[in-house]
């Protein structure tokens, strides 16, 4: 059979350790037999980042802006220990942070559901996607320890030098104080990414914040979302048969718990930090969590939510077999290929991406999986068989 082709390359961002190994196997066993891959390749492995003084990361980010679709392998964010291990020139920042800043994007995380791995919340039969605003608030705040009675005020100086003071609190004794901010620009980018993602996924969008208490701050988030929705997205949402809804964050949490899932949940920075860990755990496994970075102008970068699985890599390097779960990395590839299929109206490519995901899920549902899943799998009449990574990929290939 002739291989599937497409026109515009996908940006391929290679990474580190065990996921770097899985990356090559996924291409060899699942993709290249069917698709004539056309990628612009960037090696973000730590060795090459060091050789290029991290230039490769910036170039890869710019390439995603230019070509619209990227697929990224997990990468090491170096710490002191890694600096020694790799003899690095310096401690490079997280590649995800660098690329997120270039694309000004929002990260959407969605669990991959299979029968036999039951969420802790039994009513959640459809995946819940979380969108975390990744800029500002308490993550870029000034924290102050007040050590004795003191008067705290907020001082704002505009560009003409005019000063406005706002009272914060009259301390009678010691305490703490915090100043934080966000920008209309960042909130608007977040809103655009959320609305665009909801449209492309065909799912409802919920946004929760606390504007009853934080009337100006959270009120601004609510207002920006509402303005952008009314002026740019309302008609498109109506046509797609999906809804946008703002609710108070506490009401939102209560309703999510009672729901059957299936929505996209936009969260402010802190809420997203806390709730995405809760959702990942509740749905079963970090190895089954897919992730995509969406820029406000519609560029997509797909990746797995987990890291480079270092412990397994050391075993692999020692010549031992590993049973590392490749599912989230497979879904990064299927996501990118499917997206390229959409941008080029390429039905065979869209179908291939969907079939790859279906084959992966049905392989697990028929009892063949990696060790992390075998230990939590529970479906009547099926005894889970634990396979090593390569044999698991081959099982998916024959299903495909
Ligand atoms: P990790 O690589 O996600 O692994 C943590 C543990 O979770 C593993 O040891 C393994 O548990 C389990 N696990 C994660 N993914 C798995 C998979 N696909 N299959 C089977 N088990 C899996 O996190 P980490 O150990 O904290 O970080 C390792 C490196 O990854 C670090 O250098 C970090 O900087 C980097 N990292 C990168 C990204 C990214 O690029 N997006 C994200 C997070 C971390 P067992 O050992 O019990 O089997
Ligand atoms: Mg967290």
mmCIF file of C-alpha atoms in Angstrom, residues 8-360:
data_model
loop_
_atom_site.group_PDB
_atom_site.id
_atom_site.type_symbol
_atom_site.label_atom_id
_atom_site.label_comp_id
_atom_site.label_asym_id
_atom_site.label_seq_id
_atom_site.Cartn_x
_atom_site.Cartn_y
_atom_site.Cartn_z
ATOM 1 C CA UNK A 8 3.830 21.024 5.085
ATOM 2 C CA UNK A 9 6.411 19.521 7.469
ATOM 3 C CA UNK A 10 5.720 18.975 11.171
ATOM 4 C CA UNK A 11 8.283 20.284 13.655
ATOM 5 C CA UNK A 12 9.874 17.312 15.438
ATOM 6 C CA UNK A 13 11.505 18.026 18.818
ATOM 7 C CA UNK A 14 13.577 15.066 19.985
ATOM 8 C CA UNK A 15 14.270 14.768 23.735
ATOM 9 C CA UNK A 16 16.035 12.770 26.436
ATOM 10 C CA UNK A 17 16.509 9.434 28.175
ATOM 11 C CA UNK A 18 13.827 6.706 28.015
ATOM 12 C CA UNK A 19 11.381 8.842 26.080
ATOM 13 C CA UNK A 20 14.100 9.465 23.455
ATOM 14 C CA UNK A 21 14.340 5.696 22.962
ATOM 15 C CA UNK A 22 10.548 5.289 22.816
ATOM 16 C CA UNK A 23 10.394 8.157 20.310
ATOM 17 C CA UNK A 24 12.488 6.296 17.730
ATOM 18 C CA UNK A 25 10.631 3.022 18.304
ATOM 19 C CA UNK A 26 7.215 4.683 17.857
ATOM 20 C CA UNK A 27 8.319 6.158 14.543
ATOM 21 C CA UNK A 28 9.882 2.890 13.366
ATOM 22 C CA UNK A 29 7.116 0.503 14.445
ATOM 23 C CA UNK A 30 3.901 2.542 14.231
ATOM 24 C CA UNK A 31 4.277 5.547 11.958
ATOM 25 C CA UNK A 32 6.872 5.099 9.224
ATOM 26 C CA UNK A 33 5.322 1.888 7.850
ATOM 27 C CA UNK A 34 2.185 3.930 7.003
ATOM 28 C CA UNK A 35 3.134 7.578 6.695
ATOM 29 C CA UNK A 36 5.835 9.175 4.610
ATOM 30 C CA UNK A 37 7.019 11.407 7.463
ATOM 31 C CA UNK A 38 8.079 14.916 6.622
ATOM 32 C CA UNK A 39 9.509 16.733 9.634
ATOM 33 C CA UNK A 40 11.765 19.627 10.411
ATOM 34 C CA UNK A 41 13.969 17.996 13.046
ATOM 35 C CA UNK A 42 15.354 19.713 16.160
ATOM 36 C CA UNK A 43 17.396 17.730 18.636
ATOM 37 C CA UNK A 44 16.490 19.062 22.087
ATOM 38 C CA UNK A 45 18.443 16.297 23.786
ATOM 39 C CA UNK A 46 20.481 17.873 26.598
ATOM 40 C CA UNK A 47 23.812 17.191 24.843
ATOM 41 C CA UNK A 48 22.754 19.134 21.766
ATOM 42 C CA UNK A 49 21.137 21.923 23.779
ATOM 43 C CA UNK A 50 24.510 22.336 25.489
ATOM 44 C CA UNK A 51 26.415 22.272 22.171
ATOM 45 C CA UNK A 52 24.184 25.020 20.789
ATOM 46 C CA UNK A 53 23.983 27.075 24.023
ATOM 47 C CA UNK A 54 20.246 26.258 23.985
ATOM 48 C CA UNK A 55 19.811 28.020 20.617
ATOM 49 C CA UNK A 56 18.166 24.867 19.258
ATOM 50 C CA UNK A 57 15.255 25.292 21.688
ATOM 51 C CA UNK A 58 14.559 28.826 20.474
ATOM 52 C CA UNK A 59 14.851 27.757 16.835
ATOM 53 C CA UNK A 60 12.414 24.915 17.440
ATOM 54 C CA UNK A 61 9.926 27.316 19.029
ATOM 55 C CA UNK A 62 10.213 29.691 16.070
ATOM 56 C CA UNK A 63 9.758 26.760 13.695
ATOM 57 C CA UNK A 64 6.447 25.841 15.372
ATOM 58 C CA UNK A 65 5.313 29.436 14.840
ATOM 59 C CA UNK A 66 6.246 29.137 11.176
ATOM 60 C CA UNK A 67 4.887 25.636 10.454
ATOM 61 C CA UNK A 68 1.943 25.590 12.899
ATOM 62 C CA UNK A 69 2.323 22.026 14.238
ATOM 63 C CA UNK A 70 4.980 20.498 16.468
ATOM 64 C CA UNK A 71 5.493 17.237 18.349
ATOM 65 C CA UNK A 72 7.809 17.186 21.350
ATOM 66 C CA UNK A 73 9.531 14.418 23.265
ATOM 67 C CA UNK A 74 10.030 14.842 27.033
ATOM 68 C CA UNK A 75 13.248 16.669 27.897
ATOM 69 C CA UNK A 76 15.452 17.024 30.961
ATOM 70 C CA UNK A 77 15.216 20.319 32.812
ATOM 71 C CA UNK A 78 18.742 20.389 34.200
ATOM 72 C CA UNK A 79 19.550 20.858 37.879
ATOM 73 C CA UNK A 80 22.967 20.784 39.605
ATOM 74 C CA UNK A 81 23.099 17.001 39.485
ATOM 75 C CA UNK A 82 22.428 17.007 35.724
ATOM 76 C CA UNK A 83 25.070 19.667 35.195
ATOM 77 C CA UNK A 84 27.627 17.257 36.608
ATOM 78 C CA UNK A 85 26.209 14.199 34.855
ATOM 79 C CA UNK A 86 26.348 15.898 31.428
ATOM 80 C CA UNK A 87 29.243 18.318 32.050
ATOM 81 C CA UNK A 88 27.003 21.252 31.067
ATOM 82 C CA UNK A 89 28.267 24.748 30.401
ATOM 83 C CA UNK A 90 25.357 26.195 32.386
ATOM 84 C CA UNK A 91 21.920 25.382 33.789
ATOM 85 C CA UNK A 92 19.512 25.829 30.894
ATOM 86 C CA UNK A 93 15.891 26.767 31.602
ATOM 87 C CA UNK A 94 13.054 24.332 31.002
ATOM 88 C CA UNK A 95 12.544 23.896 27.222
ATOM 89 C CA UNK A 96 8.795 23.839 27.816
ATOM 90 C CA UNK A 97 9.024 27.235 29.513
ATOM 91 C CA UNK A 98 11.105 28.644 26.635
ATOM 92 C CA UNK A 99 8.713 27.371 23.965
ATOM 93 C CA UNK A 100 5.643 28.449 25.941
ATOM 94 C CA UNK A 101 7.068 31.965 26.113
ATOM 95 C CA UNK A 102 7.747 32.024 22.339
ATOM 96 C CA UNK A 103 4.249 30.785 21.474
ATOM 97 C CA UNK A 104 2.523 32.678 24.328
ATOM 98 C CA UNK A 105 0.501 29.528 24.658
ATOM 99 C CA UNK A 106 -1.755 27.646 27.035
ATOM 100 C CA UNK A 107 -1.273 23.999 27.991
ATOM 101 C CA UNK A 108 -4.259 21.649 27.702
ATOM 102 C CA UNK A 109 -4.025 18.289 29.460
ATOM 103 C CA UNK A 110 -6.431 15.458 28.696
ATOM 104 C CA UNK A 111 -6.448 11.949 30.199
ATOM 105 C CA UNK A 112 -6.544 8.988 27.801
ATOM 106 C CA UNK A 113 -9.373 6.730 28.955
ATOM 107 C CA UNK A 114 -9.425 2.942 28.547
ATOM 108 C CA UNK A 115 -11.901 0.373 29.816
ATOM 109 C CA UNK A 116 -10.308 -1.499 32.695
ATOM 110 C CA UNK A 117 -8.681 1.526 34.255
ATOM 111 C CA UNK A 118 -11.410 3.137 36.295
ATOM 112 C CA UNK A 119 -11.218 6.758 37.405
ATOM 113 C CA UNK A 120 -11.505 7.325 41.145
ATOM 114 C CA UNK A 121 -14.661 9.318 40.385
ATOM 115 C CA UNK A 122 -16.853 6.650 38.828
ATOM 116 C CA UNK A 123 -19.194 9.104 37.067
ATOM 117 C CA UNK A 124 -16.317 10.490 34.969
ATOM 118 C CA UNK A 125 -16.895 8.478 31.813
ATOM 119 C CA UNK A 126 -15.552 11.169 29.479
ATOM 120 C CA UNK A 127 -12.148 12.861 29.772
ATOM 121 C CA UNK A 128 -11.896 16.259 31.443
ATOM 122 C CA UNK A 129 -9.378 18.582 29.801
ATOM 123 C CA UNK A 130 -7.721 21.140 32.010
ATOM 124 C CA UNK A 131 -6.375 24.433 30.627
ATOM 125 C CA UNK A 132 -4.037 26.232 32.983
ATOM 126 C CA UNK A 133 -3.215 29.898 32.560
ATOM 127 C CA UNK A 134 0.562 29.779 32.869
ATOM 128 C CA UNK A 135 1.394 33.402 33.613
ATOM 129 C CA UNK A 136 1.428 35.635 36.705
ATOM 130 C CA UNK A 137 -0.623 35.681 39.924
ATOM 131 C CA UNK A 138 1.159 34.080 42.886
ATOM 132 C CA UNK A 139 3.828 32.634 40.541
ATOM 133 C CA UNK A 140 5.224 36.100 39.867
ATOM 134 C CA UNK A 141 4.411 37.815 43.156
ATOM 135 C CA UNK A 142 6.354 39.863 45.663
ATOM 136 C CA UNK A 143 6.112 38.296 49.102
ATOM 137 C CA UNK A 144 6.834 40.426 52.135
ATOM 138 C CA UNK A 145 7.215 39.427 55.764
ATOM 139 C CA UNK A 146 5.967 42.187 58.039
ATOM 140 C CA UNK A 147 7.826 41.922 61.353
ATOM 141 C CA UNK A 148 6.068 44.539 63.505
ATOM 142 C CA UNK A 149 3.172 46.990 63.465
ATOM 143 C CA UNK A 150 3.170 48.661 60.051
ATOM 144 C CA UNK A 151 0.946 50.378 57.520
ATOM 145 C CA UNK A 152 0.876 48.636 54.121
ATOM 146 C CA UNK A 153 -0.110 50.472 50.941
ATOM 147 C CA UNK A 154 -0.008 49.716 47.249
ATOM 148 C CA UNK A 155 1.775 52.382 45.223
ATOM 149 C CA UNK A 156 1.161 52.612 41.464
ATOM 150 C CA UNK A 157 3.233 55.080 39.423
ATOM 151 C CA UNK A 158 2.058 55.660 35.843
ATOM 152 C CA UNK A 159 4.332 56.501 32.907
ATOM 153 C CA UNK A 160 3.890 60.265 33.534
ATOM 154 C CA UNK A 161 5.069 59.792 37.107
ATOM 155 C CA UNK A 162 1.666 60.249 38.779
ATOM 156 C CA UNK A 163 1.405 58.243 41.970
ATOM 157 C CA UNK A 164 -1.743 56.567 43.309
ATOM 158 C CA UNK A 165 -1.767 54.893 46.721
ATOM 159 C CA UNK A 166 -4.207 52.177 47.760
ATOM 160 C CA UNK A 167 -4.546 51.069 51.385
ATOM 161 C CA UNK A 168 -3.879 47.377 52.018
ATOM 162 C CA UNK A 169 -3.786 46.860 55.778
ATOM 163 C CA UNK A 170 -2.806 48.446 59.066
ATOM 164 C CA UNK A 171 -0.723 45.807 60.783
ATOM 165 C CA UNK A 172 -0.926 45.899 64.583
ATOM 166 C CA UNK A 173 1.838 43.290 64.752
ATOM 167 C CA UNK A 174 3.784 40.852 62.581
ATOM 168 C CA UNK A 175 2.263 39.266 59.500
ATOM 169 C CA UNK A 176 2.683 38.664 55.764
ATOM 170 C CA UNK A 177 1.889 40.622 52.643
ATOM 171 C CA UNK A 178 1.812 39.846 48.929
ATOM 172 C CA UNK A 179 1.680 41.881 45.725
ATOM 173 C CA UNK A 180 0.742 40.134 42.488
ATOM 174 C CA UNK A 181 -0.329 41.027 38.974
ATOM 175 C CA UNK A 182 -1.580 39.864 35.634
ATOM 176 C CA UNK A 183 -1.913 41.596 32.258
ATOM 177 C CA UNK A 184 -4.819 42.087 29.850
ATOM 178 C CA UNK A 185 -2.539 40.822 27.093
ATOM 179 C CA UNK A 186 -1.806 37.515 28.805
ATOM 180 C CA UNK A 187 -5.418 36.973 29.894
ATOM 181 C CA UNK A 188 -6.615 37.662 26.325
ATOM 182 C CA UNK A 189 -4.085 35.202 24.900
ATOM 183 C CA UNK A 190 -5.295 32.621 27.415
ATOM 184 C CA UNK A 191 -8.937 33.229 26.484
ATOM 185 C CA UNK A 192 -8.218 32.987 22.739
ATOM 186 C CA UNK A 193 -6.337 29.704 23.197
ATOM 187 C CA UNK A 194 -9.208 28.267 25.251
ATOM 188 C CA UNK A 195 -11.938 29.279 22.800
ATOM 189 C CA UNK A 196 -9.927 28.027 19.798
ATOM 190 C CA UNK A 197 -9.169 24.731 21.508
ATOM 191 C CA UNK A 198 -12.813 24.199 22.501
ATOM 192 C CA UNK A 199 -13.833 24.759 18.877
ATOM 193 C CA UNK A 200 -11.263 22.348 17.465
ATOM 194 C CA UNK A 201 -12.149 19.709 20.087
ATOM 195 C CA UNK A 202 -15.909 20.301 19.771
ATOM 196 C CA UNK A 203 -16.318 20.455 23.553
ATOM 197 C CA UNK A 204 -17.941 22.874 26.014
ATOM 198 C CA UNK A 205 -15.684 25.352 27.788
ATOM 199 C CA UNK A 206 -16.075 26.133 31.502
ATOM 200 C CA UNK A 207 -14.169 28.890 33.239
ATOM 201 C CA UNK A 208 -14.193 29.281 37.005
ATOM 202 C CA UNK A 209 -12.774 32.159 39.075
ATOM 203 C CA UNK A 210 -13.698 34.030 42.259
ATOM 204 C CA UNK A 211 -15.028 37.402 41.113
ATOM 205 C CA UNK A 212 -17.425 37.692 44.058
ATOM 206 C CA UNK A 213 -14.447 38.168 46.376
ATOM 207 C CA UNK A 214 -11.783 39.382 43.974
ATOM 208 C CA UNK A 215 -14.067 41.822 42.204
ATOM 209 C CA UNK A 216 -11.475 43.755 40.201
ATOM 210 C CA UNK A 217 -8.776 41.109 39.722
ATOM 211 C CA UNK A 218 -10.820 37.998 38.932
ATOM 212 C CA UNK A 219 -13.519 40.311 37.600
ATOM 213 C CA UNK A 220 -11.073 41.358 34.869
ATOM 214 C CA UNK A 221 -10.538 37.711 33.858
ATOM 215 C CA UNK A 222 -14.292 37.180 33.687
ATOM 216 C CA UNK A 223 -14.846 40.363 31.653
ATOM 217 C CA UNK A 224 -12.073 39.634 29.128
ATOM 218 C CA UNK A 225 -13.387 36.119 28.549
ATOM 219 C CA UNK A 226 -16.912 37.502 28.091
ATOM 220 C CA UNK A 227 -15.836 40.277 25.660
ATOM 221 C CA UNK A 228 -13.791 37.912 23.484
ATOM 222 C CA UNK A 229 -16.522 35.292 23.498
ATOM 223 C CA UNK A 230 -19.251 37.745 22.458
ATOM 224 C CA UNK A 231 -17.232 39.491 19.770
ATOM 225 C CA UNK A 232 -15.316 36.594 18.201
ATOM 226 C CA UNK A 233 -16.633 33.184 19.179
ATOM 227 C CA UNK A 234 -20.337 33.181 20.016
ATOM 228 C CA UNK A 235 -21.469 32.447 16.444
ATOM 229 C CA UNK A 236 -18.815 29.784 15.936
ATOM 230 C CA UNK A 237 -19.791 28.083 19.209
ATOM 231 C CA UNK A 238 -23.493 28.147 18.234
ATOM 232 C CA UNK A 239 -22.658 26.619 14.875
ATOM 233 C CA UNK A 240 -20.530 23.908 16.510
ATOM 234 C CA UNK A 241 -23.265 23.208 19.084
ATOM 235 C CA UNK A 242 -20.993 23.865 22.056
ATOM 236 C CA UNK A 243 -21.309 26.225 25.028
ATOM 237 C CA UNK A 244 -19.137 28.632 26.985
ATOM 238 C CA UNK A 245 -19.989 29.118 30.618
ATOM 239 C CA UNK A 246 -18.494 31.158 33.451
ATOM 240 C CA UNK A 247 -19.143 29.969 37.012
ATOM 241 C CA UNK A 248 -17.630 30.697 40.413
ATOM 242 C CA UNK A 249 -14.661 28.394 40.997
ATOM 243 C CA UNK A 250 -16.233 26.640 44.019
ATOM 244 C CA UNK A 251 -19.458 25.987 42.122
ATOM 245 C CA UNK A 252 -17.335 24.808 39.202
ATOM 246 C CA UNK A 253 -15.483 22.264 41.377
ATOM 247 C CA UNK A 254 -18.748 20.923 42.805
ATOM 248 C CA UNK A 255 -20.303 20.560 39.358
ATOM 249 C CA UNK A 256 -17.207 18.918 37.862
ATOM 250 C CA UNK A 257 -17.315 16.279 40.612
ATOM 251 C CA UNK A 258 -20.957 15.463 39.822
ATOM 252 C CA UNK A 259 -20.497 15.561 36.035
ATOM 253 C CA UNK A 260 -19.788 12.790 33.548
ATOM 254 C CA UNK A 261 -16.824 14.792 32.207
ATOM 255 C CA UNK A 262 -16.275 15.772 28.596
ATOM 256 C CA UNK A 263 -15.671 19.494 29.118
ATOM 257 C CA UNK A 264 -12.661 21.768 28.898
ATOM 258 C CA UNK A 265 -11.999 23.435 32.227
ATOM 259 C CA UNK A 266 -10.103 26.725 32.058
ATOM 260 C CA UNK A 267 -8.315 27.546 35.311
ATOM 261 C CA UNK A 268 -6.346 30.473 36.617
ATOM 262 C CA UNK A 269 -2.695 29.700 37.268
ATOM 263 C CA UNK A 270 -2.944 28.415 40.859
ATOM 264 C CA UNK A 271 -6.259 26.602 40.370
ATOM 265 C CA UNK A 272 -4.782 24.868 37.313
ATOM 266 C CA UNK A 273 -1.636 23.843 39.175
ATOM 267 C CA UNK A 274 -3.669 22.203 41.942
ATOM 268 C CA UNK A 275 -6.518 20.783 39.881
ATOM 269 C CA UNK A 276 -4.388 19.253 37.109
ATOM 270 C CA UNK A 277 -2.557 17.083 39.648
ATOM 271 C CA UNK A 278 -5.888 16.040 41.126
ATOM 272 C CA UNK A 279 -7.309 15.148 37.710
ATOM 273 C CA UNK A 280 -4.193 13.238 36.572
ATOM 274 C CA UNK A 281 -4.288 11.121 39.717
ATOM 275 C CA UNK A 282 -8.053 10.649 39.647
ATOM 276 C CA UNK A 283 -7.938 9.384 36.055
ATOM 277 C CA UNK A 284 -5.321 6.748 36.904
ATOM 278 C CA UNK A 285 -1.818 7.511 35.625
ATOM 279 C CA UNK A 286 0.526 10.281 34.500
ATOM 280 C CA UNK A 287 1.644 7.947 31.716
ATOM 281 C CA UNK A 288 -1.886 8.227 30.263
ATOM 282 C CA UNK A 289 -2.071 12.019 30.195
ATOM 283 C CA UNK A 290 -1.726 13.830 26.894
ATOM 284 C CA UNK A 291 -0.764 17.452 26.633
ATOM 285 C CA UNK A 292 -0.886 20.139 23.970
ATOM 286 C CA UNK A 293 0.346 23.727 23.959
ATOM 287 C CA UNK A 294 -1.925 26.006 21.914
ATOM 288 C CA UNK A 295 -0.952 29.539 20.969
ATOM 289 C CA UNK A 296 -3.598 32.265 20.637
ATOM 290 C CA UNK A 297 -2.982 32.398 16.876
ATOM 291 C CA UNK A 298 -3.603 28.664 16.512
ATOM 292 C CA UNK A 299 -0.196 26.929 16.562
ATOM 293 C CA UNK A 300 -0.163 23.521 18.261
ATOM 294 C CA UNK A 301 2.645 21.645 20.032
ATOM 295 C CA UNK A 302 1.826 18.117 21.234
ATOM 296 C CA UNK A 303 3.687 16.190 23.948
ATOM 297 C CA UNK A 304 3.276 13.676 26.770
ATOM 298 C CA UNK A 305 2.584 15.119 30.229
ATOM 299 C CA UNK A 306 5.192 12.916 31.936
ATOM 300 C CA UNK A 307 8.970 13.351 32.068
ATOM 301 C CA UNK A 308 11.875 11.386 30.596
ATOM 302 C CA UNK A 309 11.361 8.383 32.968
ATOM 303 C CA UNK A 310 14.961 8.420 34.192
ATOM 304 C CA UNK A 311 14.753 5.328 36.395
ATOM 305 C CA UNK A 312 13.706 3.166 33.426
ATOM 306 C CA UNK A 313 16.445 4.676 31.240
ATOM 307 C CA UNK A 314 19.197 3.631 33.642
ATOM 308 C CA UNK A 315 17.809 0.085 33.552
ATOM 309 C CA UNK A 316 17.676 0.188 29.744
ATOM 310 C CA UNK A 317 21.275 1.414 29.575
ATOM 311 C CA UNK A 318 22.332 -1.443 31.840
ATOM 312 C CA UNK A 319 20.916 -3.808 29.206
ATOM 313 C CA UNK A 320 17.712 -4.654 31.073
ATOM 314 C CA UNK A 321 14.286 -4.835 29.499
ATOM 315 C CA UNK A 322 11.878 -2.036 30.463
ATOM 316 C CA UNK A 323 8.131 -1.822 30.352
ATOM 317 C CA UNK A 324 7.831 1.941 29.943
ATOM 318 C CA UNK A 325 4.428 3.181 28.828
ATOM 319 C CA UNK A 326 4.596 4.866 25.389
ATOM 320 C CA UNK A 327 0.873 5.767 25.170
ATOM 321 C CA UNK A 328 1.103 9.497 25.919
ATOM 322 C CA UNK A 329 3.983 9.848 23.439
ATOM 323 C CA UNK A 330 2.014 7.932 20.773
ATOM 324 C CA UNK A 331 -0.872 10.351 21.357
ATOM 325 C CA UNK A 332 1.511 13.280 20.926
ATOM 326 C CA UNK A 333 2.331 11.930 17.441
ATOM 327 C CA UNK A 334 -1.289 11.146 16.589
ATOM 328 C CA UNK A 335 -2.284 14.611 17.797
ATOM 329 C CA UNK A 336 0.290 16.320 15.591
ATOM 330 C CA UNK A 337 -0.435 14.183 12.517
ATOM 331 C CA UNK A 338 -4.189 14.638 12.989
ATOM 332 C CA UNK A 339 -3.764 18.389 13.330
ATOM 333 C CA UNK A 340 -1.660 18.512 10.144
ATOM 334 C CA UNK A 341 -4.411 16.455 8.508
ATOM 335 C CA UNK A 342 -6.933 19.122 9.547
ATOM 336 C CA UNK A 343 -4.850 22.072 8.368
ATOM 337 C CA UNK A 344 -4.442 20.396 4.953
ATOM 338 C CA UNK A 345 -7.876 18.814 4.762
ATOM 339 C CA UNK A 346 -6.099 15.486 4.368
ATOM 340 C CA UNK A 347 -8.599 12.703 5.121
ATOM 341 C CA UNK A 348 -6.157 9.753 4.978
ATOM 342 C CA UNK A 349 -3.879 11.479 7.507
ATOM 343 C CA UNK A 350 -6.803 12.373 9.819
ATOM 344 C CA UNK A 351 -8.021 8.756 9.613
ATOM 345 C CA UNK A 352 -4.549 7.372 10.298
ATOM 346 C CA UNK A 353 -4.211 9.503 13.445
ATOM 347 C CA UNK A 354 -7.617 8.365 14.716
ATOM 348 C CA UNK A 355 -6.862 4.724 13.902
ATOM 349 C CA UNK A 356 -3.527 4.892 15.700
ATOM 350 C CA UNK A 357 -5.300 6.100 18.845
ATOM 351 C CA UNK A 358 -8.029 3.475 18.521
ATOM 352 C CA UNK A 359 -5.496 0.678 17.997
ATOM 353 C CA UNK A 360 -3.546 1.800 21.081
#
